[in-house]
mmCIF file of C-alpha atoms in Angstrom:
data_model
loop_
_atom_site.group_PDB
_atom_site.id
_atom_site.type_symbol
_atom_site.label_atom_id
_atom_site.label_comp_id
_atom_site.label_asym_id
_atom_site.label_seq_id
_atom_site.Cartn_x
_atom_site.Cartn_y
_atom_site.Cartn_z
ATOM 1 C CA MET A 1 52.350 21.003 -22.955
ATOM 2 C CA PRO A 2 50.969 17.564 -21.995
ATOM 3 C CA GLU A 3 47.270 16.955 -22.578
ATOM 4 C CA PRO A 4 45.166 16.732 -19.417
ATOM 5 C CA THR A 5 44.350 13.241 -18.239
ATOM 6 C CA ILE A 6 40.738 12.341 -18.943
ATOM 7 C CA GLN A 7 39.140 10.792 -15.895
ATOM 8 C CA PRO A 8 36.804 7.876 -16.578
ATOM 9 C CA TRP A 9 33.112 8.528 -16.009
ATOM 10 C CA PRO A 10 32.527 7.154 -12.497
ATOM 11 C CA TYR A 11 28.959 5.963 -13.037
ATOM 12 C CA PRO A 12 27.324 3.526 -15.425
ATOM 13 C CA ARG A 13 25.777 5.092 -18.487
ATOM 14 C CA PRO A 14 21.975 5.223 -18.190
ATOM 15 C CA ASP A 15 21.565 3.387 -21.509
ATOM 16 C CA LEU A 16 23.879 0.496 -20.659
ATOM 17 C CA PRO A 17 22.539 -2.073 -20.590
ATOM 18 C CA PRO A 18 19.223 -1.165 -22.266
ATOM 19 C CA VAL A 19 16.000 -2.364 -20.720
ATOM 20 C CA PRO A 20 15.946 -5.997 -21.823
ATOM 21 C CA ALA A 21 12.902 -7.653 -23.288
ATOM 22 C CA PRO A 22 11.229 -10.579 -21.511
ATOM 23 C CA GLY A 23 13.281 -13.676 -22.205
ATOM 24 C CA GLU A 24 16.502 -11.693 -22.611
ATOM 25 C CA ALA A 25 17.011 -11.230 -18.860
ATOM 26 C CA GLU A 26 17.659 -13.690 -16.066
ATOM 27 C CA HIS A 27 14.333 -12.812 -14.417
ATOM 28 C CA THR A 28 11.079 -11.466 -15.810
ATOM 29 C CA VAL A 29 8.505 -9.771 -13.582
ATOM 30 C CA ASP A 30 4.931 -9.550 -14.829
ATOM 31 C CA VAL A 31 3.010 -6.575 -13.415
ATOM 32 C CA TRP A 32 -0.791 -6.516 -13.520
ATOM 33 C CA LEU A 33 -2.050 -2.932 -13.286
ATOM 34 C CA VAL A 34 -5.534 -2.622 -11.803
ATOM 35 C CA PRO A 35 -7.455 0.589 -12.705
ATOM 36 C CA LYS A 36 -6.721 3.447 -10.267
ATOM 37 C CA PHE A 37 -3.433 1.804 -9.297
ATOM 38 C CA SER A 38 -0.734 3.805 -7.513
ATOM 39 C CA MET A 39 1.838 5.227 -9.925
ATOM 40 C CA LEU A 40 4.299 5.632 -7.052
ATOM 41 C CA THR A 41 4.015 1.950 -6.198
ATOM 42 C CA LEU A 42 4.657 0.954 -9.812
ATOM 43 C CA PHE A 43 7.768 3.125 -10.061
ATOM 44 C CA CYS A 44 9.123 1.885 -6.720
ATOM 45 C CA LEU A 45 8.670 -1.689 -7.926
ATOM 46 C CA LEU A 46 10.479 -1.255 -11.259
ATOM 47 C CA GLU A 47 13.211 1.311 -10.608
ATOM 48 C CA PRO A 48 15.403 -0.967 -8.422
ATOM 49 C CA LEU A 49 15.334 -3.546 -11.220
ATOM 50 C CA ARG A 50 16.321 -0.963 -13.832
ATOM 51 C CA VAL A 51 19.196 0.312 -11.696
ATOM 52 C CA ALA A 52 20.348 -3.249 -10.986
ATOM 53 C CA ASN A 53 20.645 -3.746 -14.752
ATOM 54 C CA ARG A 54 22.859 -0.638 -14.961
ATOM 55 C CA PHE A 55 25.292 -1.964 -12.380
ATOM 56 C CA GLY A 56 25.159 -5.569 -13.423
ATOM 57 C CA ARG A 57 23.955 -6.990 -16.708
ATOM 58 C CA GLU A 58 20.606 -8.002 -18.166
ATOM 59 C CA LEU A 59 19.280 -9.215 -14.812
ATOM 60 C CA PHE A 60 15.634 -8.125 -14.858
ATOM 61 C CA ALA A 61 12.939 -7.574 -17.458
ATOM 62 C CA TRP A 62 9.280 -6.756 -16.947
ATOM 63 C CA ARG A 63 5.939 -6.845 -18.718
ATOM 64 C CA LEU A 64 2.964 -4.589 -17.945
ATOM 65 C CA LEU A 65 -0.462 -6.213 -18.148
ATOM 66 C CA SER A 66 -4.096 -5.188 -17.834
ATOM 67 C CA SER A 67 -7.257 -7.269 -17.692
ATOM 68 C CA SER A 68 -8.304 -6.189 -21.193
ATOM 69 C CA GLY A 69 -4.938 -5.492 -22.776
ATOM 70 C CA GLU A 70 -5.957 -1.849 -23.085
ATOM 71 C CA PRO A 71 -4.137 1.078 -21.390
ATOM 72 C CA VAL A 72 -4.837 1.599 -17.676
ATOM 73 C CA VAL A 73 -5.438 4.927 -15.926
ATOM 74 C CA ALA A 74 -3.629 5.342 -12.618
ATOM 75 C CA SER A 75 -5.058 7.076 -9.559
ATOM 76 C CA ASN A 76 -3.283 10.296 -10.619
ATOM 77 C CA GLY A 77 -5.024 10.274 -14.011
ATOM 78 C CA VAL A 78 -1.984 9.215 -16.050
ATOM 79 C CA ARG A 79 -2.717 6.671 -18.778
ATOM 80 C CA ILE A 80 -0.218 3.797 -19.008
ATOM 81 C CA GLU A 81 0.221 1.560 -22.050
ATOM 82 C CA VAL A 82 0.576 -2.157 -21.372
ATOM 83 C CA ASP A 83 2.220 -5.041 -23.211
ATOM 84 C CA ASP A 84 -0.557 -7.615 -23.082
ATOM 85 C CA ARG A 85 -3.668 -8.811 -21.307
ATOM 86 C CA LEU A 86 -3.547 -10.765 -18.051
ATOM 87 C CA SER A 87 -5.185 -13.842 -19.569
ATOM 88 C CA SER A 88 -2.256 -14.190 -21.984
ATOM 89 C CA LEU A 89 -0.136 -15.548 -19.112
ATOM 90 C CA GLU A 90 0.008 -19.298 -18.869
ATOM 91 C CA CYS A 91 2.804 -19.192 -16.315
ATOM 92 C CA SER A 92 5.003 -16.570 -14.677
ATOM 93 C CA GLU A 93 8.079 -16.534 -12.498
ATOM 94 C CA LEU A 94 6.626 -13.633 -10.505
ATOM 95 C CA LEU A 95 3.378 -11.760 -11.122
ATOM 96 C CA MET A 96 2.968 -8.625 -9.014
ATOM 97 C CA VAL A 97 -0.477 -7.058 -8.711
ATOM 98 C CA VAL A 98 -0.449 -3.277 -8.291
ATOM 99 C CA SER A 99 -3.664 -1.586 -7.194
ATOM 100 C CA SER A 100 -4.862 1.209 -4.939
ATOM 101 C CA TYR A 101 -8.353 2.731 -4.822
ATOM 102 C CA GLU A 102 -11.394 0.486 -5.344
ATOM 103 C CA ALA A 103 -9.083 -2.457 -5.865
ATOM 104 C CA GLU A 104 -11.720 -5.087 -6.622
ATOM 105 C CA ALA A 105 -14.226 -2.965 -8.518
ATOM 106 C CA ARG A 106 -13.201 -4.308 -11.951
ATOM 107 C CA VAL A 107 -11.592 -7.626 -11.048
ATOM 108 C CA THR A 108 -13.424 -10.610 -12.507
ATOM 109 C CA ALA A 109 -13.620 -14.280 -11.603
ATOM 110 C CA GLY A 110 -11.544 -14.940 -14.729
ATOM 111 C CA ASP A 111 -8.793 -12.647 -13.453
ATOM 112 C CA ARG A 112 -8.665 -14.506 -10.142
ATOM 113 C CA ALA A 113 -8.556 -17.817 -12.028
ATOM 114 C CA VAL A 114 -5.393 -16.649 -13.826
ATOM 115 C CA LEU A 115 -3.746 -15.944 -10.456
ATOM 116 C CA ARG A 116 -4.597 -19.419 -9.206
ATOM 117 C CA GLN A 117 -3.344 -20.989 -12.435
ATOM 118 C CA ILE A 118 0.037 -19.287 -12.123
ATOM 119 C CA THR A 119 0.519 -20.579 -8.575
ATOM 120 C CA ALA A 120 -0.625 -24.042 -9.648
ATOM 121 C CA PHE A 121 2.208 -24.099 -12.215
ATOM 122 C CA GLY A 122 4.776 -23.101 -9.587
ATOM 123 C CA GLY A 123 4.859 -19.344 -10.150
ATOM 124 C CA ARG A 124 4.623 -16.701 -7.442
ATOM 125 C CA VAL A 125 1.844 -14.138 -7.255
ATOM 126 C CA GLY A 126 2.303 -11.082 -5.043
ATOM 127 C CA GLY A 127 0.630 -7.751 -4.468
ATOM 128 C CA LEU A 128 1.300 -4.243 -3.210
ATOM 129 C CA ASP A 129 -0.858 -1.585 -1.548
ATOM 130 C CA THR A 130 -4.475 -2.886 -1.654
ATOM 131 C CA ALA A 131 -3.700 -5.840 -3.954
ATOM 132 C CA PRO A 132 -3.781 -8.338 -1.026
ATOM 133 C CA PHE A 133 -7.590 -8.005 -1.160
ATOM 134 C CA ILE A 134 -7.485 -9.456 -4.688
ATOM 135 C CA LEU A 135 -5.086 -12.213 -3.661
ATOM 136 C CA ALA A 136 -7.147 -13.104 -0.600
ATOM 137 C CA ARG A 137 -10.346 -13.236 -2.663
ATOM 138 C CA ALA A 138 -8.563 -15.682 -4.986
ATOM 139 C CA GLY A 139 -7.735 -17.885 -1.989
ATOM 140 C CA LEU A 140 -3.965 -17.388 -2.191
ATOM 141 C CA LEU A 141 -3.247 -15.983 1.274
ATOM 142 C CA ASP A 142 -4.911 -18.481 3.606
ATOM 143 C CA GLN A 143 -1.644 -20.050 4.812
ATOM 144 C CA GLN A 144 0.638 -17.026 5.247
ATOM 145 C CA PRO A 145 0.840 -13.581 6.864
ATOM 146 C CA VAL A 146 0.138 -10.540 4.711
ATOM 147 C CA ALA A 147 1.471 -6.968 4.570
ATOM 148 C CA LEU A 148 -0.659 -4.200 3.053
ATOM 149 C CA HIS A 149 -1.249 -0.466 3.208
ATOM 150 C CA TRP A 150 -2.029 0.625 6.767
ATOM 151 C CA GLU A 151 -5.246 2.416 5.728
ATOM 152 C CA SER A 152 -6.663 -0.852 4.417
ATOM 153 C CA VAL A 153 -5.840 -3.002 7.438
ATOM 154 C CA PRO A 154 -9.181 -2.457 9.273
ATOM 155 C CA ALA A 155 -11.206 -3.403 6.197
ATOM 156 C CA PHE A 156 -9.009 -6.415 5.510
ATOM 157 C CA ARG A 157 -9.348 -7.690 9.068
ATOM 158 C CA GLU A 158 -13.120 -7.267 8.943
ATOM 159 C CA GLU A 159 -13.399 -9.384 5.819
ATOM 160 C CA PHE A 160 -10.511 -11.852 6.143
ATOM 161 C CA ALA A 161 -10.296 -12.396 9.878
ATOM 162 C CA HIS A 162 -8.630 -15.801 9.373
ATOM 163 C CA ILE A 163 -5.580 -14.253 7.650
ATOM 164 C CA GLU A 164 -2.744 -12.923 9.814
ATOM 165 C CA VAL A 165 -1.946 -9.259 9.110
ATOM 166 C CA SER A 166 1.698 -8.352 9.622
ATOM 167 C CA GLN A 167 2.823 -4.906 10.719
ATOM 168 C CA ALA A 168 5.884 -5.203 8.487
ATOM 169 C CA ASP A 169 6.244 -2.988 5.424
ATOM 170 C CA PHE A 170 6.696 -6.017 3.191
ATOM 171 C CA ILE A 171 7.000 -9.802 3.205
ATOM 172 C CA PHE A 172 9.008 -11.344 0.369
ATOM 173 C CA ASP A 173 9.975 -14.844 1.517
ATOM 174 C CA GLN A 174 6.492 -16.312 1.223
ATOM 175 C CA PRO A 175 4.672 -17.968 -1.684
ATOM 176 C CA CYS A 176 2.817 -14.673 -2.193
ATOM 177 C CA PRO A 177 5.021 -11.606 -1.562
ATOM 178 C CA THR A 178 3.013 -8.672 -0.225
ATOM 179 C CA GLY A 179 3.771 -5.111 0.779
ATOM 180 C CA SER A 180 2.265 -1.818 1.836
ATOM 181 C CA GLY A 181 2.999 -0.014 -1.439
ATOM 182 C CA GLY A 182 5.115 3.037 -2.155
ATOM 183 C CA ALA A 183 8.691 2.700 -0.887
ATOM 184 C CA ALA A 184 7.987 -0.842 0.319
ATOM 185 C CA GLY A 185 8.299 -1.899 -3.325
ATOM 186 C CA ILE A 186 11.895 -0.632 -3.358
ATOM 187 C CA ASP A 187 12.746 -2.592 -0.212
ATOM 188 C CA MET A 188 11.068 -5.732 -1.533
ATOM 189 C CA MET A 189 13.036 -5.636 -4.795
ATOM 190 C CA LEU A 190 16.284 -4.879 -2.928
ATOM 191 C CA GLN A 191 15.627 -7.979 -0.838
ATOM 192 C CA TRP A 192 15.319 -10.008 -4.033
ATOM 193 C CA ILE A 193 18.472 -8.464 -5.512
ATOM 194 C CA GLU A 194 20.437 -9.238 -2.348
ATOM 195 C CA GLN A 195 19.209 -12.825 -2.196
ATOM 196 C CA ASP A 196 20.155 -13.580 -5.808
ATOM 197 C CA TYR A 197 23.170 -11.321 -6.407
ATOM 198 C CA GLY A 198 24.556 -10.384 -2.994
ATOM 199 C CA PRO A 199 24.516 -7.409 -0.616
ATOM 200 C CA ALA A 200 27.043 -5.358 -2.621
ATOM 201 C CA LEU A 201 24.701 -4.963 -5.587
ATOM 202 C CA ALA A 202 21.699 -4.299 -3.333
ATOM 203 C CA GLU A 203 23.642 -1.607 -1.491
ATOM 204 C CA ALA A 204 24.777 -0.001 -4.761
ATOM 205 C CA VAL A 205 21.197 0.121 -6.035
ATOM 206 C CA SER A 206 19.986 1.553 -2.727
ATOM 207 C CA ARG A 207 22.589 4.321 -2.856
ATOM 208 C CA GLN A 208 21.729 5.137 -6.459
ATOM 209 C CA LEU A 209 18.073 5.528 -5.495
ATOM 210 C CA VAL A 210 19.024 7.641 -2.434
ATOM 211 C CA HIS A 211 17.012 5.208 -0.362
ATOM 212 C CA GLN A 212 17.543 3.999 3.198
ATOM 213 C CA ARG A 213 16.708 0.316 3.230
ATOM 214 C CA VAL A 214 14.282 -1.420 5.540
ATOM 215 C CA ALA A 215 14.850 -5.152 5.989
ATOM 216 C CA GLU A 216 12.099 -7.703 5.597
ATOM 217 C CA GLY A 217 9.929 -7.853 8.694
ATOM 218 C CA GLU A 218 10.953 -4.375 9.874
ATOM 219 C CA LEU A 219 9.024 -1.111 9.925
ATOM 220 C CA HIS A 220 10.015 2.309 8.731
ATOM 221 C CA LYS A 221 10.622 4.589 11.675
ATOM 222 C CA PRO A 222 7.308 6.297 12.413
ATOM 223 C CA ARG A 223 7.161 10.006 11.686
ATOM 224 C CA GLU A 224 6.877 12.121 14.773
ATOM 225 C CA ARG A 225 3.650 13.631 13.487
ATOM 226 C CA LEU A 226 2.378 14.402 16.996
ATOM 227 C CA ALA A 227 5.654 15.749 18.365
ATOM 228 C CA HIS A 228 4.676 19.402 17.888
ATOM 229 C CA LEU A 229 1.403 19.014 19.806
ATOM 230 C CA PRO A 230 0.930 19.510 23.528
ATOM 231 C CA ARG A 231 1.341 16.287 25.437
ATOM 232 C CA ALA A 232 -2.322 16.038 26.429
ATOM 233 C CA VAL A 233 -3.529 16.519 22.847
ATOM 234 C CA ALA A 234 -1.051 13.963 21.469
ATOM 235 C CA SER A 235 -2.033 11.445 24.158
ATOM 236 C CA ALA A 236 -5.731 11.978 23.513
ATOM 237 C CA LEU A 237 -5.278 11.446 19.761
ATOM 238 C CA ALA A 238 -3.334 8.245 20.389
ATOM 239 C CA ILE A 239 -6.110 6.962 22.666
ATOM 240 C CA MET A 240 -8.740 7.830 20.053
ATOM 241 C CA GLU A 241 -6.804 5.996 17.321
ATOM 242 C CA ALA A 242 -6.529 2.936 19.558
ATOM 243 C CA HIS A 243 -10.279 2.919 20.232
ATOM 244 C CA LEU A 244 -11.901 3.528 16.858
ATOM 245 C CA GLY A 245 -13.871 0.300 17.022
ATOM 246 C CA GLN A 246 -15.259 0.822 20.511
ATOM 247 C CA ALA A 247 -15.647 4.536 21.091
ATOM 248 C CA LEU A 248 -14.738 5.851 24.527
ATOM 249 C CA PRO A 249 -16.726 8.690 26.131
ATOM 250 C CA ILE A 250 -14.880 12.007 25.957
ATOM 251 C CA PRO A 251 -14.861 12.327 29.800
ATOM 252 C CA GLU A 252 -13.062 8.975 29.973
ATOM 253 C CA ILE A 253 -10.420 10.190 27.481
ATOM 254 C CA CYS A 254 -9.973 13.337 29.598
ATOM 255 C CA ARG A 255 -9.477 11.207 32.684
ATOM 256 C CA LEU A 256 -6.866 9.057 30.931
ATOM 257 C CA VAL A 257 -4.806 12.096 29.849
ATOM 258 C CA GLY A 258 -5.208 13.873 33.185
ATOM 259 C CA GLN A 259 -7.106 16.932 31.896
ATOM 260 C CA SER A 260 -10.521 18.362 32.593
ATOM 261 C CA GLN A 261 -12.884 18.354 29.620
ATOM 262 C CA ARG A 262 -12.739 22.160 29.473
ATOM 263 C CA GLN A 263 -8.922 22.148 29.452
ATOM 264 C CA LEU A 264 -8.662 19.487 26.764
ATOM 265 C CA THR A 265 -11.316 21.147 24.608
ATOM 266 C CA ARG A 266 -9.481 24.460 24.788
ATOM 267 C CA GLN A 267 -6.212 22.800 23.699
ATOM 268 C CA PHE A 268 -7.884 20.900 20.850
ATOM 269 C CA GLN A 269 -9.504 24.058 19.532
ATOM 270 C CA ALA A 270 -6.225 25.941 19.717
ATOM 271 C CA GLN A 271 -4.211 23.208 17.967
ATOM 272 C CA LEU A 272 -6.704 21.485 15.662
ATOM 273 C CA ASN A 273 -9.544 24.011 15.370
ATOM 274 C CA GLU A 274 -12.115 21.471 16.565
ATOM 275 C CA THR A 275 -13.314 19.911 19.794
ATOM 276 C CA PRO A 276 -12.245 16.449 20.975
ATOM 277 C CA LYS A 277 -15.732 15.167 20.160
ATOM 278 C CA GLN A 278 -15.600 16.508 16.603
ATOM 279 C CA CYS A 279 -12.102 15.144 16.072
ATOM 280 C CA TYR A 280 -12.982 11.685 17.405
ATOM 281 C CA LEU A 281 -16.123 11.507 15.284
ATOM 282 C CA GLY A 282 -14.156 12.444 12.175
ATOM 283 C CA MET A 283 -11.536 9.779 12.835
ATOM 284 C CA ARG A 284 -14.203 7.092 13.215
ATOM 285 C CA LEU A 285 -16.015 8.210 10.059
ATOM 286 C CA ASP A 286 -12.750 8.194 8.091
ATOM 287 C CA GLN A 287 -12.152 4.646 9.307
ATOM 288 C CA ALA A 288 -15.659 3.627 8.220
ATOM 289 C CA ARG A 289 -15.047 5.096 4.775
ATOM 290 C CA ARG A 290 -11.854 3.086 4.389
ATOM 291 C CA ILE A 291 -13.706 -0.085 5.338
ATOM 292 C CA LEU A 292 -16.534 0.567 2.869
ATOM 293 C CA THR A 293 -14.123 1.495 0.088
ATOM 294 C CA ASP A 294 -11.683 -1.383 0.484
ATOM 295 C CA SER A 295 -13.892 -4.303 1.460
ATOM 296 C CA ARG A 296 -17.240 -5.905 0.760
ATOM 297 C CA CYS A 297 -18.588 -5.135 4.226
ATOM 298 C CA GLN A 298 -22.155 -3.913 4.493
ATOM 299 C CA VAL A 299 -22.971 -0.455 5.855
ATOM 300 C CA THR A 300 -24.162 -1.925 9.141
ATOM 301 C CA GLU A 301 -20.920 -3.871 9.571
ATOM 302 C CA ALA A 302 -18.830 -0.755 8.894
ATOM 303 C CA ALA A 303 -20.882 1.245 11.400
ATOM 304 C CA LEU A 304 -20.496 -1.363 14.142
ATOM 305 C CA ALA A 305 -16.780 -1.737 13.392
ATOM 306 C CA THR A 306 -16.283 1.975 14.100
ATOM 307 C CA GLY A 307 -18.319 2.197 17.288
ATOM 308 C CA PHE A 308 -21.689 3.408 15.924
ATOM 309 C CA THR A 309 -24.641 1.626 17.499
ATOM 310 C CA HIS A 310 -27.356 3.706 15.801
ATOM 311 C CA LEU A 311 -27.358 3.316 12.013
ATOM 312 C CA ALA A 312 -29.393 6.481 11.413
ATOM 313 C CA HIS A 313 -26.905 8.595 13.369
ATOM 314 C CA PHE A 314 -24.035 6.991 11.471
ATOM 315 C CA SER A 315 -25.649 7.668 8.080
ATOM 316 C CA ARG A 316 -26.372 11.340 8.897
ATOM 317 C CA ALA A 317 -22.865 11.971 10.196
ATOM 318 C CA TYR A 318 -21.317 10.147 7.244
ATOM 319 C CA GLN A 319 -23.277 12.134 4.674
ATOM 320 C CA ALA A 320 -22.460 15.400 6.418
ATOM 321 C CA ARG A 321 -18.727 14.623 6.268
ATOM 322 C CA PHE A 322 -18.425 13.060 2.800
ATOM 323 C CA GLY A 323 -21.411 14.406 0.888
ATOM 324 C CA GLU A 324 -22.829 10.979 0.096
ATOM 325 C CA ARG A 325 -24.609 8.163 1.863
ATOM 326 C CA PRO A 326 -22.487 5.261 3.121
ATOM 327 C CA SER A 327 -24.393 2.898 0.830
ATOM 328 C CA ALA A 328 -23.156 4.897 -2.190
ATOM 329 C CA THR A 329 -19.556 4.452 -1.075
ATOM 330 C CA ALA A 330 -20.076 0.734 -0.602
ATOM 331 C CA GLU A 331 -21.690 0.300 -4.037
ATOM 332 C CA ARG A 332 -18.886 2.198 -5.767
ATOM 333 C CA GLY A 333 -16.240 0.102 -4.030
ATOM 334 C CA LEU A 334 -17.901 -3.063 -5.308
ATOM 335 C CA GLY A 335 -18.083 -1.663 -8.832
#
């Protein structure tokens, strides 16, 4: 009886090739991890490179860095070992800064000097999630548009009004690549893979990651998060989101959606368990918190940027919602 034919394993082995060391690959990416960085963003940045090595050869290597050379704790509490300290870099092909909460709290003038030195020697410095704040503070983004996490856009515009903010998920073909974090890191690395090694490899990596690509300059399709709500409620929420900086009176919102105030209030309470006034106030306070956390704006600036004309009212409402004064949030964000 003939022996059964053994079919070849259709996929690359996960250990071939192994993760190459810096200098053994065609490209080396340096990754500076800022305390409270996003673990998801880090994984999305590195996994496309690892998979590209599986399908190709030793294409990409990476080094993890911290300001001190000591391990860094991510926003989810996981402690990550690093390979070296940031100041050990004299030059770099590509240094990506990965941060999230309180991005600038522990960044020093010396750290920013390293970023400027790398660009001066012809290297590229990029950032994901809230890292564009660090790059902008170092003076690296003055001549290009920037992409960053949508929650941080209001704070960034308040502080760096001269820098163009793009609505795209990521921008790679600029001196400083930037992106919104999370899955945008996958798309950014796929863009790099396609540019250097062709669309076939980029498509293979995308399929392996079970990821639907978004091209540079495009946006992910927005989730229909309001689709289940009554039309008047969804319209009112959209109007509120569009007018966080200059609050509209609730009667004016009712007029715009074609509902009486009693009708709209009844629908809000049924769907969201709060009145339109409570919902609108919460949205503005959440926006103020993002501004205070992500920027160096003063409390008064954050209040005015979210439609509060009376500072005392803003402070009381803020403390009632978050359990701390707005000045405490601002001080913690500055470290």
